[in-house]
Coordinates of C-alpha atoms and ligand atoms in Angstrom, one line a residue:
X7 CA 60.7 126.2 192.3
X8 CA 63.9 123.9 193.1
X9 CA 65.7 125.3 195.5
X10 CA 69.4 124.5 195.4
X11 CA 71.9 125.6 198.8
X12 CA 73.9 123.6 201.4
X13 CA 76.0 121.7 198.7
X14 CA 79.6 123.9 197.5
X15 CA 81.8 122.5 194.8
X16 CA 85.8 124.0 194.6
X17 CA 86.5 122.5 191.6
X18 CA 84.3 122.1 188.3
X19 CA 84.4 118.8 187.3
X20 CA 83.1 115.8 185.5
X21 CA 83.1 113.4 188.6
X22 CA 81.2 115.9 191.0
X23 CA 77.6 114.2 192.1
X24 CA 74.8 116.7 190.8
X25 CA 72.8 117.7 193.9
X26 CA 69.7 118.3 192.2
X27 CA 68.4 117.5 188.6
X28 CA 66.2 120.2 186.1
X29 CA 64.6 120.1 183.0
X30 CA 65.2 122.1 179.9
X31 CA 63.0 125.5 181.0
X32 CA 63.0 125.1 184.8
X33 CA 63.2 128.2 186.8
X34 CA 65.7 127.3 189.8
X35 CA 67.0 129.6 192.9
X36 CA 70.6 128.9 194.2
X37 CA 71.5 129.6 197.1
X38 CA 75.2 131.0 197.4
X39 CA 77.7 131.8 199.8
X40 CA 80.6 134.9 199.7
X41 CA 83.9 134.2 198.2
X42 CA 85.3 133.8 201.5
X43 CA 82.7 131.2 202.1
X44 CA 81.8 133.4 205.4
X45 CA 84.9 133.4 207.1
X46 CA 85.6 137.0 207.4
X47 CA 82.8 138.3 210.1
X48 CA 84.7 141.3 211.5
X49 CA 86.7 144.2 210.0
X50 CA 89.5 142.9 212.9
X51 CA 89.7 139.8 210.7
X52 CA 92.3 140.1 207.5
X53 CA 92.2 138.0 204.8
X54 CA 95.6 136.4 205.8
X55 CA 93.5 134.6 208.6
X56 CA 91.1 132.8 206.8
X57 CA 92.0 129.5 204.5
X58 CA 91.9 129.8 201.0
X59 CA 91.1 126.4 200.7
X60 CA 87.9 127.0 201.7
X61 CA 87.1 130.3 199.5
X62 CA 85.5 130.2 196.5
X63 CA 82.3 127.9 197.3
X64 CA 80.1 127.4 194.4
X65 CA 76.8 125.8 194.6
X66 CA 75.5 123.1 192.9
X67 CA 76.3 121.1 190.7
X68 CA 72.7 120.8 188.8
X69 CA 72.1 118.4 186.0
X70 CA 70.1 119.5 183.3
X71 CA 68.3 116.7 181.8
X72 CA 69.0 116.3 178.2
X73 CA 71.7 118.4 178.1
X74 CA 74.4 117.0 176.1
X75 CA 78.3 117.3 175.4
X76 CA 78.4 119.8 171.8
X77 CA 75.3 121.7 173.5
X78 CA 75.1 124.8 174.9
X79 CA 73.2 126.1 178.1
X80 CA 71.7 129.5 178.6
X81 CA 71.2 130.4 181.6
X82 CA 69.1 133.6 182.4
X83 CA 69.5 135.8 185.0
X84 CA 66.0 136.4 186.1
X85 CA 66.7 137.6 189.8
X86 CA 70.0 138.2 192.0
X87 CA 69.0 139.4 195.6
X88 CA 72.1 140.2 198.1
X89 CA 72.8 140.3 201.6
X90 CA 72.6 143.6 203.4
X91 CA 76.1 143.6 203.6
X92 CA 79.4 142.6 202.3
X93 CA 83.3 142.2 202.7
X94 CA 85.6 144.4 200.2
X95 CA 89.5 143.4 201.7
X96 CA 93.0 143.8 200.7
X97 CA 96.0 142.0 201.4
X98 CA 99.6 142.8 201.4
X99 CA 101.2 141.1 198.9
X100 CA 98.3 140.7 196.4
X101 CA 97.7 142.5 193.4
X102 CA 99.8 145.4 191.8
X103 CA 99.1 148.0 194.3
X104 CA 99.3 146.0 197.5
X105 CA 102.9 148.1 198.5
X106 CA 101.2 151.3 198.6
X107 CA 98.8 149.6 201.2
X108 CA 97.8 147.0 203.8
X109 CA 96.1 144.2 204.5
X110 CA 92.6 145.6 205.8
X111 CA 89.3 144.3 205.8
X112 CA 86.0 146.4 205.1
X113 CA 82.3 144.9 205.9
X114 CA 80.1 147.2 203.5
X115 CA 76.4 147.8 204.1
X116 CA 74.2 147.4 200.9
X117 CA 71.1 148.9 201.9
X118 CA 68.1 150.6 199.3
X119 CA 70.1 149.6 195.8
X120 CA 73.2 151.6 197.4
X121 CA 76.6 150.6 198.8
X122 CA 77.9 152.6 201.4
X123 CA 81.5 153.1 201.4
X124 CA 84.0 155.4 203.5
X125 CA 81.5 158.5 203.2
X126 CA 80.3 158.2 199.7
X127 CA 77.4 156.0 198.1
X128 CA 77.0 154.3 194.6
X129 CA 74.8 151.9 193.3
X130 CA 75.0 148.3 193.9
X131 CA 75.3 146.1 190.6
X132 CA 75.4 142.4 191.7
X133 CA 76.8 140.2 189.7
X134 CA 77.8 136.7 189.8
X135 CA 81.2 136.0 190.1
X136 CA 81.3 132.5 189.3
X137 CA 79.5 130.5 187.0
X138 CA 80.2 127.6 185.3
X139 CA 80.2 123.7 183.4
X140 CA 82.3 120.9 183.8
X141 CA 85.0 120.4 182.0
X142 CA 85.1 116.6 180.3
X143 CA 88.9 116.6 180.5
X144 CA 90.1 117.7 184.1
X145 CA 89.0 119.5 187.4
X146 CA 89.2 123.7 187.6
X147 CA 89.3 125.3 191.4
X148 CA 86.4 127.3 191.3
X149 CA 88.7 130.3 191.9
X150 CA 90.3 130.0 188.3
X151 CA 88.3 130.9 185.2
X152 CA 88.2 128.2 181.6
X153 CA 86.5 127.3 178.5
X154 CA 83.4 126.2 180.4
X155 CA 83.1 129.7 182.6
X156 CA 84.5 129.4 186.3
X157 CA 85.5 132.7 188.0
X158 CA 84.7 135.0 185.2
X159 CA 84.1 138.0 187.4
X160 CA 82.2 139.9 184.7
X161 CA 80.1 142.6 185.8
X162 CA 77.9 142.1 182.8
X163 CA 76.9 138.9 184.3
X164 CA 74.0 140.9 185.9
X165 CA 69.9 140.6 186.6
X166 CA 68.7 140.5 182.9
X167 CA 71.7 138.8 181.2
X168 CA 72.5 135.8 180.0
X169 CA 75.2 133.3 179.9
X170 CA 76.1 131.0 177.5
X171 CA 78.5 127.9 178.7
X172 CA 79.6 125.3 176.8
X173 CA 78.4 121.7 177.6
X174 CA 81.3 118.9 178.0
X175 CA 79.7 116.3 180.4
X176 CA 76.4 115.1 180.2
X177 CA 73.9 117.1 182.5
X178 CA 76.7 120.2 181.7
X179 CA 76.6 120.2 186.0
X180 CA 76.0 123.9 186.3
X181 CA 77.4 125.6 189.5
X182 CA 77.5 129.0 190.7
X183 CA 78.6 131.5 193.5
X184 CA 80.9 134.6 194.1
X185 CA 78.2 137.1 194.0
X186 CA 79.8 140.3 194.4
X187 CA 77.2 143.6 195.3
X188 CA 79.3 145.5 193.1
X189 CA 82.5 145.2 191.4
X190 CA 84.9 147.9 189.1
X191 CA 86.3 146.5 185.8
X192 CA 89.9 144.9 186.7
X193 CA 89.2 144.1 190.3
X194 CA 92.8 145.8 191.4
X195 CA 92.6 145.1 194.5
X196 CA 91.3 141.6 194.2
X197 CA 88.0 141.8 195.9
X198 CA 84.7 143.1 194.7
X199 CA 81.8 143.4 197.5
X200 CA 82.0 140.0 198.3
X201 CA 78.4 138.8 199.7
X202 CA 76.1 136.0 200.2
X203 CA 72.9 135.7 197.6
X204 CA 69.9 134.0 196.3
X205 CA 70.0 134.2 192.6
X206 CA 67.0 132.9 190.1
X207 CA 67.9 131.1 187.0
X208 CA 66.1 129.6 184.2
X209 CA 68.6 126.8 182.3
X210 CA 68.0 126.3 178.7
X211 CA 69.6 123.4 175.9
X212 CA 70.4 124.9 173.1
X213 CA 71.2 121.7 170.7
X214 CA 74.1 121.2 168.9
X215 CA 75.9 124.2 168.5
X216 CA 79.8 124.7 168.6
X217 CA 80.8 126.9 171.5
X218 CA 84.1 127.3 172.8
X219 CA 84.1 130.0 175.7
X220 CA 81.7 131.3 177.7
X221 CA 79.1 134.2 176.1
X222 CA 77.4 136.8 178.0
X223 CA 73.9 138.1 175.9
X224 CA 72.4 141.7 177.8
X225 CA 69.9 144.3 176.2
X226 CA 72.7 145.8 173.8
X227 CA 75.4 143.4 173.4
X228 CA 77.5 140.2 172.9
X229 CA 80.3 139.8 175.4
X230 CA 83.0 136.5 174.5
X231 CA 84.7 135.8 178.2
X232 CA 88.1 134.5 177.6
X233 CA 91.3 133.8 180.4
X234 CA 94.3 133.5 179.1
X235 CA 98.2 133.5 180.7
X236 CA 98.4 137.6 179.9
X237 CA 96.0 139.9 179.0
X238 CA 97.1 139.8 175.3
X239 CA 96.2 136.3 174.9
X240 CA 92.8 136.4 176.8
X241 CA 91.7 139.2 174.4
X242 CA 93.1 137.5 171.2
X243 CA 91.0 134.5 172.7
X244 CA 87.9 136.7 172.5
X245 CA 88.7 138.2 169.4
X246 CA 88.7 134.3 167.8
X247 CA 85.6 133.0 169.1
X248 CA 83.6 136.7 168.4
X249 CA 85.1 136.2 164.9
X250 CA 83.9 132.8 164.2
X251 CA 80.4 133.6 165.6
X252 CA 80.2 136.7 163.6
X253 CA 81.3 135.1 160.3
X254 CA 79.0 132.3 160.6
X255 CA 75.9 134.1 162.2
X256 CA 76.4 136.8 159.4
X257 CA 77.8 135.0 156.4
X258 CA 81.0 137.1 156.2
X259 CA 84.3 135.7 155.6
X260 CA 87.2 136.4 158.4
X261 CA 88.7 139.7 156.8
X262 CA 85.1 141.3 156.6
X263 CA 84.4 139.9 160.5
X264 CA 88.3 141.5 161.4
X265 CA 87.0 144.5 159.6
X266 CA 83.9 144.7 161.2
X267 CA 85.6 144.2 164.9
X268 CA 88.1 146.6 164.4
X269 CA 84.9 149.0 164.1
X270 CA 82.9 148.1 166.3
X271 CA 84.2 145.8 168.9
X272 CA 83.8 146.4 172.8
X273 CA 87.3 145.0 174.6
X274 CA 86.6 145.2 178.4
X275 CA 88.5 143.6 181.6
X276 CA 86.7 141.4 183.6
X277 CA 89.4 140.4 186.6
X278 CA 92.6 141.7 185.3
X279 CA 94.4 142.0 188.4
X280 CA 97.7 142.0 186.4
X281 CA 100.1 139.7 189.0
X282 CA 103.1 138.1 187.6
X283 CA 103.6 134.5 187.1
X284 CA 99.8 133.0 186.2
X285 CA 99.1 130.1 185.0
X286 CA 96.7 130.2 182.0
X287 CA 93.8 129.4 184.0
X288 CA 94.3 131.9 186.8
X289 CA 95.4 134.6 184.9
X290 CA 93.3 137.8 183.6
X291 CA 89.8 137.5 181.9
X292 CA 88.2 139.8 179.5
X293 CA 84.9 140.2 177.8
X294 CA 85.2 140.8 173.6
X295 CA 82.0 142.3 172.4
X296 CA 80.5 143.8 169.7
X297 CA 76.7 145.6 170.2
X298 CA 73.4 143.5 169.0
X299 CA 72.0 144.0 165.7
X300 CA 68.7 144.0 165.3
X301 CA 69.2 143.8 161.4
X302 CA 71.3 140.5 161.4
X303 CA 70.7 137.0 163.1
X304 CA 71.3 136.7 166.6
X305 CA 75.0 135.6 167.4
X306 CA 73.7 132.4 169.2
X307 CA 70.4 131.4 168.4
Ligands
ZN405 ZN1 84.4 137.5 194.4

């Protein structure tokens, strides 16, 4: 199996050189680093020391032969193993709670399937934060989530999932990092367990078929992942592109998909941190859903 580590993008884009190439089916490990990119080694360190600039590594990019711009990759989540222990941190001034609080930095053990925080002990979930494609039209900091994936933050994004990104450049240049041990819907306080990883993938080409945000497939459920400048526009972003999929996987015109949504549909935040002043690409994401049928055709084939 490829293994891909040592090379960290900040931006997804068209003009980054791939670092590996894979074939339509290939099983691949990454390699990834914490969102801090492994800057924050002591719980004297706050986050106020360390440069953003630097935050946010993805690896990669890989190439996927044959993949094509108006294709899709899946890429299942076969494995995601985490360090044995992590950063949560908070700093004043970030995020809507941050004047109740102060800048303080947490390393987290992650020991047995369990975090250990303050005296309590929950499961750990990993996830991966950031996963993405280039975009054909600009560059994206990795820290910022688009049309192509980026810093989703979904906690659906887990061991057994997959994700559907949209292909804009040939190869699609696939990328990925962030890996957080566990992570609460919203994020409020900006960080999840933040920790180094060694994910397995297998990247698929799905020919040919119109996608225009990120989907999330797990046992249950379709999950669109949308951004948008508010949370009102990245869920009326989701609701779109879950209606168009709907109406043409099922054959239902768009009142009968609204109907059918406003039923059924699972509306979820992803990193909705709720700060004032985002642009469209940093501000919240969510997840629009609606649960797998096992009577109708599968949303993406
Ligand atoms: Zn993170």
């Amino acid at each position: 199996m490829q293994t891909i580590k040592d090379n960290y993008i900040y931006k997804f884009s068209g003009g980054n050189e791939p670092v590996a190439h894979a074939s339509n089916g290939e099983t691949l490990r990454f390699l990834t680093r914490d969102c801090f990119n492994c800057q924050i080694t002591s719980e004297e360190q706050t986050m106020e020391t360390i440069d953003y600039e630097a935050c946010n590594p993805a690896t990669g990019p890989v190439y996927v032969d044959g993949a094509e711009p108006g294709d899709v990759l899946a890429v299942d989540i076969l494995e995601i193993t985490v360090a044995d222990h992590g950063v949560v941190a908070t700093v004043k001034g970030f995020g809507i709670l941050s004047e109740l609080g102060v800048s303080r930095t947490r390393i987290v053990e992650v020991k047995d399937g369990q975090v250990f925080f303050n005296e309590v002990t929950f499961p750990a979930v990993p996830m991966i934060g950031v996963i993405g494609t280039a975009p054909s039209d600009r560059s994206v900091i990795t820290g910022y989530s688009f049309e192509c994936g980026g810093n989703m933050d979904s906690r659906k994004i887990t061991k057994g999932t997959t994700v559907y990104l949209p292909v804009r450049v040939p190869g699609g240049l696939l990328s990925m990092g962030d890996v957080h041990a566990v992570m609460g819907d919203g994020e409020v306080c900006e960080t999840g367990v933040e920790i180094n990883a060694d994910i397995q993938v297998r990247v698929r080409i799905i020919k040919d078929f119109e996608l225009n945000w990120p989907v999330t497939e797990n046992e249950d459920a379709w999950f669109v992942n949308t951004n948008g400048v508010d949370c009102n526009q990245a869920i009326e972003r989701g609701y779109r592109e879950l209606l168009r999929l709907i109406s043409d996987a099922y054959g239902w015109d768009n009142t009968d998909s609204t109907m059918y949504m406003s039923l059924q549909a699972l509306v979820e935040a992803n990193q909705a941190v709720l700060g004032l002043n985002y642009l469209d690409e940093k501000g919240p994401t969510f997840r629009v859903g609606v649960p797998k049928l096992a009577s109708k055709p599968r949303l993406i084939p």
